[in-house]
Amino acid sequence: MACLLAFGFPSSAQENRYEFTEPQMGVPFRLVFYAPDQSRANSAAAGAYETIRRLNAIFSDYEADSELSLLSQTSGSGRSVPLSSDLWEILQLSQELSSRSDGAFDITVGPYVKLWRMARSQRRLPSPDRLAAAKQSVGFQKLLLDGPTRSAKLLAPGMRLDLGAIAKGFAVDRALQSLHQRGITRALVAGGGDLAASGPPPGAKGWQVEIPGLGPDSGSTNQRVLLANQALATSGDTFQRLEIDGKRYSHIVDPATGYGLTDHSLVTVLAPDCTTADSLATTVSVLGPARGLKLIEATPGTSVRILRQPGETVELAESPGFKKYYERPER
Ligand code: AMP
Ligand code: MG
């Protein structure tokens, strides 16, 4: 969603700019970085993509044999399942955010998400009966994590974990770390609308990133930010939505109702890392501006920009910290 702009930066004597793109986790994953030569660039990029592929094999809810899917298959069995350290970490972060957001962020929404994916292909709303049945298998309190054994237990039958709102951010962070371990310190990694940057390009203050606008006149609401040692993630219904009887339903679900969100919005979060930015962008989309801004204020190092279009006009709500990242601060 957020997109990178052309980079017209001069390269330094020792560092050339390299760029790679590969489809990963259902989106184009872009790596842009400075390295001394092509062969080091190639091996650093290969290492970063290997990291992303490895994480996808753990986190995917599309692949039946991912560690996440295998865990979901044990739901209702009474079994505790020991987890890999990556799955443990992301489940723990997810559960923490669920309690901090009163359940607005909830990775157990899988059964709802499945119904809405079906609704999109059939262009028909899920029936109240099916939503009520799905509700029995949704709720972050039904996912138990045990610290000492690093294991998880899914209490209700039919549960289906979905890391779609956090896994890309996590993979972006790990890909950036992987580049860093290979000596690449000026890099930007973008998994769709989820981005993280380490050091800026030579001679620049940051990487130029454009946050898209909203509404028919979206050009007037888009904005450029400069990103360095920071992450940015955007959530919204611009590209993934279902429209029935003039009402738009987002791919983001309100766990309280089981319905796709209907207020047309675009939420961009800046955070120290992309796991935080990605998960918060989805959460603020569910919470709306008033509660969303409060959650951001309570999360150190983060800021948010919320565009909403409840009717004809586009409304902007922003936390005070966001503006300082604008490429040209507003007067
Ligand atoms: P994002 O594009 O990062 O906002 O993530 C949206 C994806 O997260 C959806 O496609 C679902 O897979 C999943 N999801 C939907 N609603 C929620 C929610 N309330 N909490 C956590 N994940 C969700
Ligand atoms: Mg997200």
JSON list of N, CA and C in Angstrom, two decimals, residues 278-325:
[
{"chain": "A", "resi": 278, "resn": "ASP", "atom": "N", "xyz": [2.76, -3.04, 11.93]},
{"chain": "A", "resi": 278, "resn": "ASP", "atom": "CA", "xyz": [1.78, -3.85, 11.19]},
{"chain": "A", "resi": 278, "resn": "ASP", "atom": "C", "xyz": [0.58, -4.20, 12.09]},
{"chain": "A", "resi": 279, "resn": "SER", "atom": "N", "xyz": [0.89, -4.72, 13.27]},
{"chain": "A", "resi": 279, "resn": "SER", "atom": "CA", "xyz": [-0.20, -5.17, 14.15]},
{"chain": "A", "resi": 279, "resn": "SER", "atom": "C", "xyz": [-1.03, -3.98, 14.65]},
{"chain": "A", "resi": 280, "resn": "LEU", "atom": "N", "xyz": [-0.36, -2.85, 14.91]},
{"chain": "A", "resi": 280, "resn": "LEU", "atom": "CA", "xyz": [-1.11, -1.68, 15.40]},
{"chain": "A", "resi": 280, "resn": "LEU", "atom": "C", "xyz": [-1.97, -1.07, 14.30]},
{"chain": "A", "resi": 281, "resn": "ALA", "atom": "N", "xyz": [-1.48, -1.08, 13.05]},
{"chain": "A", "resi": 281, "resn": "ALA", "atom": "CA", "xyz": [-2.28, -0.48, 11.96]},
{"chain": "A", "resi": 281, "resn": "ALA", "atom": "C", "xyz": [-3.62, -1.21, 11.84]},
{"chain": "A", "resi": 282, "resn": "THR", "atom": "N", "xyz": [-3.60, -2.53, 11.94]},
{"chain": "A", "resi": 282, "resn": "THR", "atom": "CA", "xyz": [-4.84, -3.29, 11.87]},
{"chain": "A", "resi": 282, "resn": "THR", "atom": "C", "xyz": [-5.71, -2.99, 13.09]},
{"chain": "A", "resi": 283, "resn": "THR", "atom": "N", "xyz": [-5.07, -2.94, 14.26]},
{"chain": "A", "resi": 283, "resn": "THR", "atom": "CA", "xyz": [-5.83, -2.71, 15.50]},
{"chain": "A", "resi": 283, "resn": "THR", "atom": "C", "xyz": [-6.53, -1.35, 15.49]},
{"chain": "A", "resi": 284, "resn": "VAL", "atom": "N", "xyz": [-5.79, -0.31, 15.07]},
{"chain": "A", "resi": 284, "resn": "VAL", "atom": "CA", "xyz": [-6.38, 1.03, 15.05]},
{"chain": "A", "resi": 284, "resn": "VAL", "atom": "C", "xyz": [-7.52, 1.09, 14.02]},
{"chain": "A", "resi": 285, "resn": "SER", "atom": "N", "xyz": [-7.40, 0.33, 12.94]},
{"chain": "A", "resi": 285, "resn": "SER", "atom": "CA", "xyz": [-8.50, 0.27, 11.96]},
{"chain": "A", "resi": 285, "resn": "SER", "atom": "C", "xyz": [-9.78, -0.21, 12.65]},
{"chain": "A", "resi": 286, "resn": "VAL", "atom": "N", "xyz": [-9.65, -1.21, 13.51]},
{"chain": "A", "resi": 286, "resn": "VAL", "atom": "CA", "xyz": [-10.83, -1.75, 14.21]},
{"chain": "A", "resi": 286, "resn": "VAL", "atom": "C", "xyz": [-11.31, -0.78, 15.28]},
{"chain": "A", "resi": 287, "resn": "LEU", "atom": "N", "xyz": [-10.38, -0.19, 16.02]},
{"chain": "A", "resi": 287, "resn": "LEU", "atom": "CA", "xyz": [-10.76, 0.67, 17.16]},
{"chain": "A", "resi": 287, "resn": "LEU", "atom": "C", "xyz": [-11.37, 2.00, 16.72]},
{"chain": "A", "resi": 288, "resn": "GLY", "atom": "N", "xyz": [-10.98, 2.50, 15.54]},
{"chain": "A", "resi": 288, "resn": "GLY", "atom": "CA", "xyz": [-11.44, 3.83, 15.12]},
{"chain": "A", "resi": 288, "resn": "GLY", "atom": "C", "xyz": [-10.57, 4.90, 15.75]},
{"chain": "A", "resi": 289, "resn": "PRO", "atom": "N", "xyz": [-10.76, 6.19, 15.30]},
{"chain": "A", "resi": 289, "resn": "PRO", "atom": "CA", "xyz": [-9.82, 7.25, 15.71]},
{"chain": "A", "resi": 289, "resn": "PRO", "atom": "C", "xyz": [-9.72, 7.48, 17.22]},
{"chain": "A", "resi": 290, "resn": "ALA", "atom": "N", "xyz": [-10.84, 7.58, 17.92]},
{"chain": "A", "resi": 290, "resn": "ALA", "atom": "CA", "xyz": [-10.77, 7.98, 19.34]},
{"chain": "A", "resi": 290, "resn": "ALA", "atom": "C", "xyz": [-10.00, 6.95, 20.17]},
{"chain": "A", "resi": 291, "resn": "ARG", "atom": "N", "xyz": [-10.43, 5.70, 20.10]},
{"chain": "A", "resi": 291, "resn": "ARG", "atom": "CA", "xyz": [-9.76, 4.66, 20.90]},
{"chain": "A", "resi": 291, "resn": "ARG", "atom": "C", "xyz": [-8.40, 4.31, 20.31]},
{"chain": "A", "resi": 292, "resn": "GLY", "atom": "N", "xyz": [-8.30, 4.41, 18.99]},
{"chain": "A", "resi": 292, "resn": "GLY", "atom": "CA", "xyz": [-7.03, 4.11, 18.32]},
{"chain": "A", "resi": 292, "resn": "GLY", "atom": "C", "xyz": [-5.93, 5.07, 18.74]},
{"chain": "A", "resi": 293, "resn": "LEU", "atom": "N", "xyz": [-6.24, 6.36, 18.78]},
{"chain": "A", "resi": 293, "resn": "LEU", "atom": "CA", "xyz": [-5.23, 7.35, 19.17]},
{"chain": "A", "resi": 293, "resn": "LEU", "atom": "C", "xyz": [-4.77, 7.11, 20.61]},
{"chain": "A", "resi": 294, "resn": "LYS", "atom": "N", "xyz": [-5.70, 6.71, 21.46]},
{"chain": "A", "resi": 294, "resn": "LYS", "atom": "CA", "xyz": [-5.33, 6.42, 22.87]},
{"chain": "A", "resi": 294, "resn": "LYS", "atom": "C", "xyz": [-4.35, 5.26, 22.95]},
{"chain": "A", "resi": 295, "resn": "LEU", "atom": "N", "xyz": [-4.62, 4.22, 22.18]},
{"chain": "A", "resi": 295, "resn": "LEU", "atom": "CA", "xyz": [-3.72, 3.06, 22.20]},
{"chain": "A", "resi": 295, "resn": "LEU", "atom": "C", "xyz": [-2.32, 3.45, 21.70]},
{"chain": "A", "resi": 296, "resn": "ILE", "atom": "N", "xyz": [-2.28, 4.28, 20.66]},
{"chain": "A", "resi": 296, "resn": "ILE", "atom": "CA", "xyz": [-0.99, 4.72, 20.11]},
{"chain": "A", "resi": 296, "resn": "ILE", "atom": "C", "xyz": [-0.24, 5.57, 21.15]},
{"chain": "A", "resi": 297, "resn": "GLU", "atom": "N", "xyz": [-0.96, 6.46, 21.81]},
{"chain": "A", "resi": 297, "resn": "GLU", "atom": "CA", "xyz": [-0.33, 7.30, 22.85]},
{"chain": "A", "resi": 297, "resn": "GLU", "atom": "C", "xyz": [0.29, 6.43, 23.94]},
{"chain": "A", "resi": 298, "resn": "ALA", "atom": "N", "xyz": [-0.35, 5.30, 24.22]},
{"chain": "A", "resi": 298, "resn": "ALA", "atom": "CA", "xyz": [0.13, 4.43, 25.29]},
{"chain": "A", "resi": 298, "resn": "ALA", "atom": "C", "xyz": [1.23, 3.47, 24.82]},
{"chain": "A", "resi": 299, "resn": "THR", "atom": "N", "xyz": [1.60, 3.55, 23.54]},
{"chain": "A", "resi": 299, "resn": "THR", "atom": "CA", "xyz": [2.64, 2.65, 23.02]},
{"chain": "A", "resi": 299, "resn": "THR", "atom": "C", "xyz": [3.88, 3.46, 22.67]},
{"chain": "A", "resi": 300, "resn": "PRO", "atom": "N", "xyz": [4.95, 3.33, 23.45]},
{"chain": "A", "resi": 300, "resn": "PRO", "atom": "CA", "xyz": [6.14, 4.18, 23.26]},
{"chain": "A", "resi": 300, "resn": "PRO", "atom": "C", "xyz": [6.70, 4.10, 21.84]},
{"chain": "A", "resi": 301, "resn": "GLY", "atom": "N", "xyz": [7.10, 5.26, 21.31]},
{"chain": "A", "resi": 301, "resn": "GLY", "atom": "CA", "xyz": [7.78, 5.31, 20.02]},
{"chain": "A", "resi": 301, "resn": "GLY", "atom": "C", "xyz": [6.88, 5.18, 18.80]},
{"chain": "A", "resi": 302, "resn": "THR", "atom": "N", "xyz": [5.56, 5.19, 18.99]},
{"chain": "A", "resi": 302, "resn": "THR", "atom": "CA", "xyz": [4.68, 5.01, 17.84]},
{"chain": "A", "resi": 302, "resn": "THR", "atom": "C", "xyz": [3.85, 6.26, 17.56]},
{"chain": "A", "resi": 303, "resn": "SER", "atom": "N", "xyz": [3.47, 6.44, 16.31]},
{"chain": "A", "resi": 303, "resn": "SER", "atom": "CA", "xyz": [2.52, 7.51, 15.97]},
{"chain": "A", "resi": 303, "resn": "SER", "atom": "C", "xyz": [1.65, 7.02, 14.82]},
{"chain": "A", "resi": 304, "resn": "VAL", "atom": "N", "xyz": [0.52, 7.71, 14.60]},
{"chain": "A", "resi": 304, "resn": "VAL", "atom": "CA", "xyz": [-0.45, 7.19, 13.64]},
{"chain": "A", "resi": 304, "resn": "VAL", "atom": "C", "xyz": [-1.07, 8.30, 12.81]},
{"chain": "A", "resi": 305, "resn": "ARG", "atom": "N", "xyz": [-1.44, 7.95, 11.60]},
{"chain": "A", "resi": 305, "resn": "ARG", "atom": "CA", "xyz": [-2.19, 8.84, 10.72]},
{"chain": "A", "resi": 305, "resn": "ARG", "atom": "C", "xyz": [-3.42, 8.06, 10.26]},
{"chain": "A", "resi": 306, "resn": "ILE", "atom": "N", "xyz": [-4.60, 8.61, 10.55]},
{"chain": "A", "resi": 306, "resn": "ILE", "atom": "CA", "xyz": [-5.84, 7.90, 10.21]},
{"chain": "A", "resi": 306, "resn": "ILE", "atom": "C", "xyz": [-6.64, 8.73, 9.22]},
{"chain": "A", "resi": 307, "resn": "LEU", "atom": "N", "xyz": [-6.90, 8.16, 8.05]},
{"chain": "A", "resi": 307, "resn": "LEU", "atom": "CA", "xyz": [-7.80, 8.81, 7.08]},
{"chain": "A", "resi": 307, "resn": "LEU", "atom": "C", "xyz": [-9.09, 8.00, 7.06]},
{"chain": "A", "resi": 308, "resn": "ARG", "atom": "N", "xyz": [-10.22, 8.68, 7.19]},
{"chain": "A", "resi": 308, "resn": "ARG", "atom": "CA", "xyz": [-11.50, 7.97, 7.14]},
{"chain": "A", "resi": 308, "resn": "ARG", "atom": "C", "xyz": [-12.43, 8.69, 6.17]},
{"chain": "A", "resi": 309, "resn": "GLN", "atom": "N", "xyz": [-13.28, 7.89, 5.53]},
{"chain": "A", "resi": 309, "resn": "GLN", "atom": "CA", "xyz": [-14.26, 8.51, 4.66]},
{"chain": "A", "resi": 309, "resn": "GLN", "atom": "C", "xyz": [-15.64, 7.93, 4.97]},
{"chain": "A", "resi": 310, "resn": "PRO", "atom": "N", "xyz": [-16.25, 8.42, 6.07]},
{"chain": "A", "resi": 310, "resn": "PRO", "atom": "CA", "xyz": [-17.55, 7.88, 6.45]},
{"chain": "A", "resi": 310, "resn": "PRO", "atom": "C", "xyz": [-18.65, 8.28, 5.46]},
{"chain": "A", "resi": 311, "resn": "GLY", "atom": "N", "xyz": [-18.52, 9.46, 4.85]},
{"chain": "A", "resi": 311, "resn": "GLY", "atom": "CA", "xyz": [-19.50, 9.91, 3.86]},
{"chain": "A", "resi": 311, "resn": "GLY", "atom": "C", "xyz": [-18.76, 10.41, 2.63]},
{"chain": "A", "resi": 312, "resn": "GLU", "atom": "N", "xyz": [-19.08, 11.63, 2.24]},
{"chain": "A", "resi": 312, "resn": "GLU", "atom": "CA", "xyz": [-18.45, 12.20, 1.05]},
{"chain": "A", "resi": 312, "resn": "GLU", "atom": "C", "xyz": [-17.02, 12.66, 1.31]},
{"chain": "A", "resi": 313, "resn": "THR", "atom": "N", "xyz": [-16.83, 13.25, 2.51]},
{"chain": "A", "resi": 313, "resn": "THR", "atom": "CA", "xyz": [-15.54, 13.89, 2.75]},
{"chain": "A", "resi": 313, "resn": "THR", "atom": "C", "xyz": [-14.57, 12.99, 3.51]},
{"chain": "A", "resi": 314, "resn": "VAL", "atom": "N", "xyz": [-13.29, 13.28, 3.32]},
{"chain": "A", "resi": 314, "resn": "VAL", "atom": "CA", "xyz": [-12.25, 12.50, 3.98]},
{"chain": "A", "resi": 314, "resn": "VAL", "atom": "C", "xyz": [-11.83, 13.22, 5.26]},
{"chain": "A", "resi": 315, "resn": "GLU", "atom": "N", "xyz": [-11.82, 12.48, 6.38]},
{"chain": "A", "resi": 315, "resn": "GLU", "atom": "CA", "xyz": [-11.42, 13.07, 7.67]},
{"chain": "A", "resi": 315, "resn": "GLU", "atom": "C", "xyz": [-10.02, 12.58, 8.04]},
{"chain": "A", "resi": 316, "resn": "LEU", "atom": "N", "xyz": [-9.23, 13.49, 8.61]},
{"chain": "A", "resi": 316, "resn": "LEU", "atom": "CA", "xyz": [-7.87, 13.13, 9.02]},
{"chain": "A", "resi": 316, "resn": "LEU", "atom": "C", "xyz": [-7.73, 13.24, 10.54]},
{"chain": "A", "resi": 317, "resn": "ALA", "atom": "N", "xyz": [-7.20, 12.21, 11.16]},
{"chain": "A", "resi": 317, "resn": "ALA", "atom": "CA", "xyz": [-6.85, 12.28, 12.59]},
{"chain": "A", "resi": 317, "resn": "ALA", "atom": "C", "xyz": [-5.40, 11.81, 12.69]},
{"chain": "A", "resi": 318, "resn": "GLU", "atom": "N", "xyz": [-4.62, 12.53, 13.46]},
{"chain": "A", "resi": 318, "resn": "GLU", "atom": "CA", "xyz": [-3.19, 12.24, 13.48]},
{"chain": "A", "resi": 318, "resn": "GLU", "atom": "C", "xyz": [-2.64, 12.40, 14.88]},
{"chain": "A", "resi": 319, "resn": "SER", "atom": "N", "xyz": [-1.73, 11.53, 15.30]},
{"chain": "A", "resi": 319, "resn": "SER", "atom": "CA", "xyz": [-1.09, 11.78, 16.60]},
{"chain": "A", "resi": 319, "resn": "SER", "atom": "C", "xyz": [0.00, 12.83, 16.38]},
{"chain": "A", "resi": 320, "resn": "PRO", "atom": "N", "xyz": [0.31, 13.62, 17.42]},
{"chain": "A", "resi": 320, "resn": "PRO", "atom": "CA", "xyz": [1.21, 14.76, 17.25]},
{"chain": "A", "resi": 320, "resn": "PRO", "atom": "C", "xyz": [2.58, 14.36, 16.68]},
{"chain": "A", "resi": 321, "resn": "GLY", "atom": "N", "xyz": [3.06, 13.17, 17.02]},
{"chain": "A", "resi": 321, "resn": "GLY", "atom": "CA", "xyz": [4.40, 12.76, 16.59]},
{"chain": "A", "resi": 321, "resn": "GLY", "atom": "C", "xyz": [4.53, 12.46, 15.11]},
{"chain": "A", "resi": 322, "resn": "PHE", "atom": "N", "xyz": [3.41, 12.27, 14.42]},
{"chain": "A", "resi": 322, "resn": "PHE", "atom": "CA", "xyz": [3.50, 11.78, 13.03]},
{"chain": "A", "resi": 322, "resn": "PHE", "atom": "C", "xyz": [4.12, 12.80, 12.09]},
{"chain": "A", "resi": 323, "resn": "LYS", "atom": "N", "xyz": [3.72, 14.05, 12.28]},
{"chain": "A", "resi": 323, "resn": "LYS", "atom": "CA", "xyz": [4.10, 15.11, 11.33]},
{"chain": "A", "resi": 323, "resn": "LYS", "atom": "C", "xyz": [5.61, 15.27, 11.15]},
{"chain": "A", "resi": 324, "resn": "LYS", "atom": "N", "xyz": [6.35, 14.97, 12.21]},
{"chain": "A", "resi": 324, "resn": "LYS", "atom": "CA", "xyz": [7.78, 15.24, 12.10]},
{"chain": "A", "resi": 324, "resn": "LYS", "atom": "C", "xyz": [8.48, 14.33, 11.09]},
{"chain": "A", "resi": 325, "resn": "TYR", "atom": "N", "xyz": [7.77, 13.30, 10.63]},
{"chain": "A", "resi": 325, "resn": "TYR", "atom": "CA", "xyz": [8.35, 12.43, 9.62]},
{"chain": "A", "resi": 325, "resn": "TYR", "atom": "C", "xyz": [8.00, 12.86, 8.20]}
]
